[in-house]
Structures are given as C-alpha cells and as structure tokens.
mmCIF file with all atom_site columns, C-alpha atoms in Angstrom:
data_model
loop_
_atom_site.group_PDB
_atom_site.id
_atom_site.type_symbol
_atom_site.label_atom_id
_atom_site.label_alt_id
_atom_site.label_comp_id
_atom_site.label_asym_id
_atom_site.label_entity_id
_atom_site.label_seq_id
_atom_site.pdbx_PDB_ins_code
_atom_site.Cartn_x
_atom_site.Cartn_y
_atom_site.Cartn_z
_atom_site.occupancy
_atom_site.B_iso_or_equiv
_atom_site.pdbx_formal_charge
_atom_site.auth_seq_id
_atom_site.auth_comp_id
_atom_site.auth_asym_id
_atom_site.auth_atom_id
_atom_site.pdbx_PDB_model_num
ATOM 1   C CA . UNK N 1 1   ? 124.768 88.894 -11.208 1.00 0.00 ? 1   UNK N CA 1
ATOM 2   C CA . UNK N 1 2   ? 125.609 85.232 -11.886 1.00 0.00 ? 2   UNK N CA 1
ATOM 3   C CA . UNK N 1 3   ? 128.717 85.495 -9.187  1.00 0.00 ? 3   UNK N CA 1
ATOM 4   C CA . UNK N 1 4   ? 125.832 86.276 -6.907  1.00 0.00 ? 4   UNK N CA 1
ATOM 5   C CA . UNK N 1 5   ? 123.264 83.376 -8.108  1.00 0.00 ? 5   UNK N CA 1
ATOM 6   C CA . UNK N 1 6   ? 126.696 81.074 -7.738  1.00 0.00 ? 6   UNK N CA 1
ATOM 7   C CA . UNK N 1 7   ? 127.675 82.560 -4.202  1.00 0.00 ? 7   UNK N CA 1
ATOM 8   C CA . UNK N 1 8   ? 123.920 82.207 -2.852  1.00 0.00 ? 8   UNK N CA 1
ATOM 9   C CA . UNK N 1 9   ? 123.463 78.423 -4.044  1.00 0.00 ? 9   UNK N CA 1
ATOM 10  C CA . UNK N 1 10  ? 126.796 77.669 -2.941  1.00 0.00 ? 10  UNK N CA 1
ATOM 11  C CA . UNK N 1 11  ? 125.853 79.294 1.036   1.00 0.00 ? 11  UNK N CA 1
ATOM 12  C CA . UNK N 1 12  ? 122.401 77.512 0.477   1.00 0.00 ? 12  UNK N CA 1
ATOM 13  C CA . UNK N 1 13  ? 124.779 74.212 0.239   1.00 0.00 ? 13  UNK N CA 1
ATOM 14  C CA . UNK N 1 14  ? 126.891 74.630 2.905   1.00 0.00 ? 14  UNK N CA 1
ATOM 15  C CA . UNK N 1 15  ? 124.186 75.711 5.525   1.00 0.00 ? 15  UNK N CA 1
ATOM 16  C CA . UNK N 1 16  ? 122.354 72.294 4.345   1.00 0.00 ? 16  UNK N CA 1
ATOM 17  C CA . UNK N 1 17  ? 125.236 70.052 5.148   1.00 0.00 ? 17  UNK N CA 1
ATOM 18  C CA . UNK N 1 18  ? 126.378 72.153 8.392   1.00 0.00 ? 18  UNK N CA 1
ATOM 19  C CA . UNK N 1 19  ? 122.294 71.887 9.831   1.00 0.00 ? 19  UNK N CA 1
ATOM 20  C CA . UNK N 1 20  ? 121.156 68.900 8.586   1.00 0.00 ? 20  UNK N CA 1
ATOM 21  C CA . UNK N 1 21  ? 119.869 66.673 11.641  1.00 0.00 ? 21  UNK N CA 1
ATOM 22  C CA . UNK N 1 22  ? 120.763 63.634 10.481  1.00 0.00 ? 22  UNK N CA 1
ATOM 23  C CA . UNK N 1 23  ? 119.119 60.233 11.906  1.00 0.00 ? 23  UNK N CA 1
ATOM 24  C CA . UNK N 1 24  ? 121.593 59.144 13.748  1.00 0.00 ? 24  UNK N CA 1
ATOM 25  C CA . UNK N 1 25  ? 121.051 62.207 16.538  1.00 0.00 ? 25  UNK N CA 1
ATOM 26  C CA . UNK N 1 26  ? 116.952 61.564 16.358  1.00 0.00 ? 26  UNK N CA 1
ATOM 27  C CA . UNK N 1 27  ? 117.436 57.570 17.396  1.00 0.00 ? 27  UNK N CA 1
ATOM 28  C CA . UNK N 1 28  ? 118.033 58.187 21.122  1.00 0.00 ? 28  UNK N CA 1
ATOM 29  C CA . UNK N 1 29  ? 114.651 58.803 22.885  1.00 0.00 ? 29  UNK N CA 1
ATOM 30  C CA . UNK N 1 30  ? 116.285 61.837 24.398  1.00 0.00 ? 30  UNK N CA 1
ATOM 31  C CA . UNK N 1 31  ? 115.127 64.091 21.353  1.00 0.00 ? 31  UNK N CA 1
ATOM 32  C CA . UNK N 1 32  ? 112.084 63.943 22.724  1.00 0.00 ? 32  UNK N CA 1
ATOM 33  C CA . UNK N 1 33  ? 111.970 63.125 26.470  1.00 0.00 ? 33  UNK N CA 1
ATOM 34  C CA . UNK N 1 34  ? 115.400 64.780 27.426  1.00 0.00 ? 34  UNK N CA 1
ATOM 35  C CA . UNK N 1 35  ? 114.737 63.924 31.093  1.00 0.00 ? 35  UNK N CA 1
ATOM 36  C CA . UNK N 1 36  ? 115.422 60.021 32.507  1.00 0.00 ? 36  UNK N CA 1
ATOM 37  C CA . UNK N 1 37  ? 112.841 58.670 35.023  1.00 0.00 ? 37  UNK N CA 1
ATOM 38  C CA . UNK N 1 38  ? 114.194 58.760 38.702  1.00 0.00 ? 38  UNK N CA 1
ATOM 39  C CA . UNK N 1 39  ? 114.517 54.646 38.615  1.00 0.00 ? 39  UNK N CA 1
ATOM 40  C CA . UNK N 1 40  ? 116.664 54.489 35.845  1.00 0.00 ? 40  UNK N CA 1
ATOM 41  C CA . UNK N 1 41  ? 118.654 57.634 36.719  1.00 0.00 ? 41  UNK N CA 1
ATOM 42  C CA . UNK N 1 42  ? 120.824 55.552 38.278  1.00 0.00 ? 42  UNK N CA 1
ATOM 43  C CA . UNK N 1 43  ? 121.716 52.708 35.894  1.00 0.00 ? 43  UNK N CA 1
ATOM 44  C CA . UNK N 1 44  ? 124.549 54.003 33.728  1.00 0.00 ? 44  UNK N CA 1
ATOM 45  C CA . UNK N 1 45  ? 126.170 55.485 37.004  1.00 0.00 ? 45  UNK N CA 1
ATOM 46  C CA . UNK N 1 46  ? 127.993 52.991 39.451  1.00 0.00 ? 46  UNK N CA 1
ATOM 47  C CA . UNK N 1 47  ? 128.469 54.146 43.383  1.00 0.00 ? 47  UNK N CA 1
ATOM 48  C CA . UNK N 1 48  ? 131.510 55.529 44.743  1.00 0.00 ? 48  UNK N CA 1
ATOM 49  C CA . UNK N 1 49  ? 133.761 52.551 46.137  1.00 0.00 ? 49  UNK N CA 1
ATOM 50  C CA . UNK N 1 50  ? 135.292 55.369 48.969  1.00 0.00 ? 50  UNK N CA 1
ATOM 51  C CA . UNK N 1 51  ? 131.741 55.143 50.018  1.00 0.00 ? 51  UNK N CA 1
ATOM 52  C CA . UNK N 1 52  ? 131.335 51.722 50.203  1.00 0.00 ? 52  UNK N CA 1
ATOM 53  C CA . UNK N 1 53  ? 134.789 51.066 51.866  1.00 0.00 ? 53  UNK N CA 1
ATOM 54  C CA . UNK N 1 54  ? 133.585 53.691 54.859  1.00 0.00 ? 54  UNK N CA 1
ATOM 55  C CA . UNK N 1 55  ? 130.634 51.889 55.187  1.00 0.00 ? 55  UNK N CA 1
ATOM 56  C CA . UNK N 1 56  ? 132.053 48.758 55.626  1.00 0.00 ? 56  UNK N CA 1
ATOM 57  C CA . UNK N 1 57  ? 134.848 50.399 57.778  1.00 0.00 ? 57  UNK N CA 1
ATOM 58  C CA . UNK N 1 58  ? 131.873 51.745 59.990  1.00 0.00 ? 58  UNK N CA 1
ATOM 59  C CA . UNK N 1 59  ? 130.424 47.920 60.414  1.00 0.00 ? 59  UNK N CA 1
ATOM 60  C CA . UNK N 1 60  ? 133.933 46.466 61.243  1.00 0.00 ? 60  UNK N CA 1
ATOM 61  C CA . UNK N 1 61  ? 133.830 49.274 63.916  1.00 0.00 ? 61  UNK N CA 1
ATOM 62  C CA . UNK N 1 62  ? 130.684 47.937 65.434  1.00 0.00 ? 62  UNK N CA 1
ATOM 63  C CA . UNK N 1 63  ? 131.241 44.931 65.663  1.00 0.00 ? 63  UNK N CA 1
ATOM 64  C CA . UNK N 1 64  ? 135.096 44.640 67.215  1.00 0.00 ? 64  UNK N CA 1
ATOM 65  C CA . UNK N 1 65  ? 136.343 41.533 69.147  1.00 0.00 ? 65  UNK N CA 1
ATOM 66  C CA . UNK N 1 66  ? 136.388 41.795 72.614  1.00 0.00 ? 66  UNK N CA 1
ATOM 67  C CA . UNK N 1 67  ? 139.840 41.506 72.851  1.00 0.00 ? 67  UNK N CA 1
ATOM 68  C CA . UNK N 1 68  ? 140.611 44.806 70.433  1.00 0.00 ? 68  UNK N CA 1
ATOM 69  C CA . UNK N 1 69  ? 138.298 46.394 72.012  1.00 0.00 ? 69  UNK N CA 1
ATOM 70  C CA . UNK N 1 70  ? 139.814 45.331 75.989  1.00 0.00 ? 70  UNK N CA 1
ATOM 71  C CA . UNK N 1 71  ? 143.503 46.492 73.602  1.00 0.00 ? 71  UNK N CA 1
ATOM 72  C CA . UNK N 1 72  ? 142.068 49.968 72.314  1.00 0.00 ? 72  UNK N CA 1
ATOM 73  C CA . UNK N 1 73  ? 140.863 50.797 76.115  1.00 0.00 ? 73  UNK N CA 1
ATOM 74  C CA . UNK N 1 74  ? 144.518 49.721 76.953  1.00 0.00 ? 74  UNK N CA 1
ATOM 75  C CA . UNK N 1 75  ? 146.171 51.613 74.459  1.00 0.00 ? 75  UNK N CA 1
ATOM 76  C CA . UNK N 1 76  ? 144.734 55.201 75.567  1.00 0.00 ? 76  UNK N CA 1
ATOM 77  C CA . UNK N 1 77  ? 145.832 54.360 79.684  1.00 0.00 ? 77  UNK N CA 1
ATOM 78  C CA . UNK N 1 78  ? 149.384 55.075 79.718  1.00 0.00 ? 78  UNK N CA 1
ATOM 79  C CA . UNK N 1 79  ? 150.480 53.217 82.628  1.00 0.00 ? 79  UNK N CA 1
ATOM 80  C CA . UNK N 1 80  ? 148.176 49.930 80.975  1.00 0.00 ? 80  UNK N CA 1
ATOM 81  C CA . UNK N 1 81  ? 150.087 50.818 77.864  1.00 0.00 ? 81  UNK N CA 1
ATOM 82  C CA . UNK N 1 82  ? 153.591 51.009 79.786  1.00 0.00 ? 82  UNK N CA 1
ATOM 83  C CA . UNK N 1 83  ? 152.180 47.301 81.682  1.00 0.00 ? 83  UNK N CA 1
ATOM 84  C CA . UNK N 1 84  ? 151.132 45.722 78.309  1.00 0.00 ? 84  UNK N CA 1
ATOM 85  C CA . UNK N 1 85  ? 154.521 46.290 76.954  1.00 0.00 ? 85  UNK N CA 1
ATOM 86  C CA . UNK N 1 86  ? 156.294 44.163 79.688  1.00 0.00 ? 86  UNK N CA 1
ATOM 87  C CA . UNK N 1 87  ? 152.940 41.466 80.486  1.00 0.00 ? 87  UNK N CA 1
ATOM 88  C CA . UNK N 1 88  ? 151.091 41.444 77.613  1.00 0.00 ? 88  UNK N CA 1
ATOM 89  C CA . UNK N 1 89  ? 147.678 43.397 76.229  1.00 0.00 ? 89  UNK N CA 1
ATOM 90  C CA . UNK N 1 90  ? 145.473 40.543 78.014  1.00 0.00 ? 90  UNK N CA 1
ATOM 91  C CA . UNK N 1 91  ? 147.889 40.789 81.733  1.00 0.00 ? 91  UNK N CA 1
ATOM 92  C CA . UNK N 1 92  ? 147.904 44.487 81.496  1.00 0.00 ? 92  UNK N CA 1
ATOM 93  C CA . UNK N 1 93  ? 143.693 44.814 80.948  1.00 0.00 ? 93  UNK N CA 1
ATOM 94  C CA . UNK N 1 94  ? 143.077 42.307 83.597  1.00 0.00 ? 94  UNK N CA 1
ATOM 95  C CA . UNK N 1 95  ? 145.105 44.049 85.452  1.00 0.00 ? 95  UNK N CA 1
ATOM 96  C CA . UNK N 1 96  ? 144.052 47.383 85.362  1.00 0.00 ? 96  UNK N CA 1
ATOM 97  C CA . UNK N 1 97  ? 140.300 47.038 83.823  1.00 0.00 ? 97  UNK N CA 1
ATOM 98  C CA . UNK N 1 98  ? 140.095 43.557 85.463  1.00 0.00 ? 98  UNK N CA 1
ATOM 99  C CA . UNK N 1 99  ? 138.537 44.427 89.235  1.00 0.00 ? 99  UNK N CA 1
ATOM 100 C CA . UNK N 1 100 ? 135.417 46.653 87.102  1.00 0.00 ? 100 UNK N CA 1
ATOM 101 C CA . UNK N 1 101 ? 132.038 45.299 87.208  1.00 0.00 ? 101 UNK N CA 1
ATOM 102 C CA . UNK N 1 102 ? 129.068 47.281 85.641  1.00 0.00 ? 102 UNK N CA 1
ATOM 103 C CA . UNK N 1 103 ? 125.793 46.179 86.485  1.00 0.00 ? 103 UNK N CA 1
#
C-alpha cells in the first residue's frame, strides 16, 4: 500500500512538471488571438527576390533602346543577320528595315 501512495505522488510529480504551462509560452499574444491581422501578416515575411528580378526584367523589356530593338528585328531575318555580320547591325537594318514607313 505505501509502494502505491509513493508510485501515485511520484506520477502526480512528473505529470506537473511535463504539463505545466509555464509563462514564458502565455507572453506572446498568440495564446489568445492565434490569428495575425491581414496588415501585419506580412511583416515578418520578406518578398521573393526571383519575383522582383522578373519584374524588373519585364520593365527593361518595355522600355528597350531603339537600337536593340532595330538589332533584335535584325537578329530573327536571316539574310539581315548574314548582312549585319559583314556591315554592321545599324548598315544591315537600314538596309533591309530602312525603306519601311508606317503611318
């Protein structure tokens, strides 16, 4: 009988110290508001930089220089591809692209 009183307070001390919620776990506001506001949702996580690099690639794309894009047009004609490489990117588009006039 006394191996049994000992046994009981000794599981009555262990499942104190294994549950015990100590204070430390009940400073963070999430014990009682688990969910964050939609505002700062976002502070603690910082956006992707792959992300920002495509969008910046995407600008650049808009706004080319006149002569990459007159050297991209160039590039995908052959025979203004097979003329740059003797003339020159600005000979070969003039020649080729030159006589074109949009309205």
């Amino acid at each position: 009988m006394r191996t049994l009183i000992v046994l009981t307070l000794l599981a009555v001390l262990v499942m104190a110290a294994t549950c015990y919620e100590s204070h430390e776990s009940m400073e963070s506001h999430e014990y009682l508001n688990p969910f964050l506001n939609r505002r700062r949702a976002n502070d603690f996580i910082q956006a992707d930089t792959r992300l920002r690099a495509i969008t910046h690639e995407r600008i650049r794309e808009r706004s080319k220089a006149p002569q990459e894009h007159q050297r991209e047009l160039c590039e995908d004609y052959y025979p203004c591809e097979m003329y740059a490489f003797r003339h020159g990117y600005a000979a070969a588009y003039k020649h080729y692209f030159g006589r074109r006039r949009t309205k």
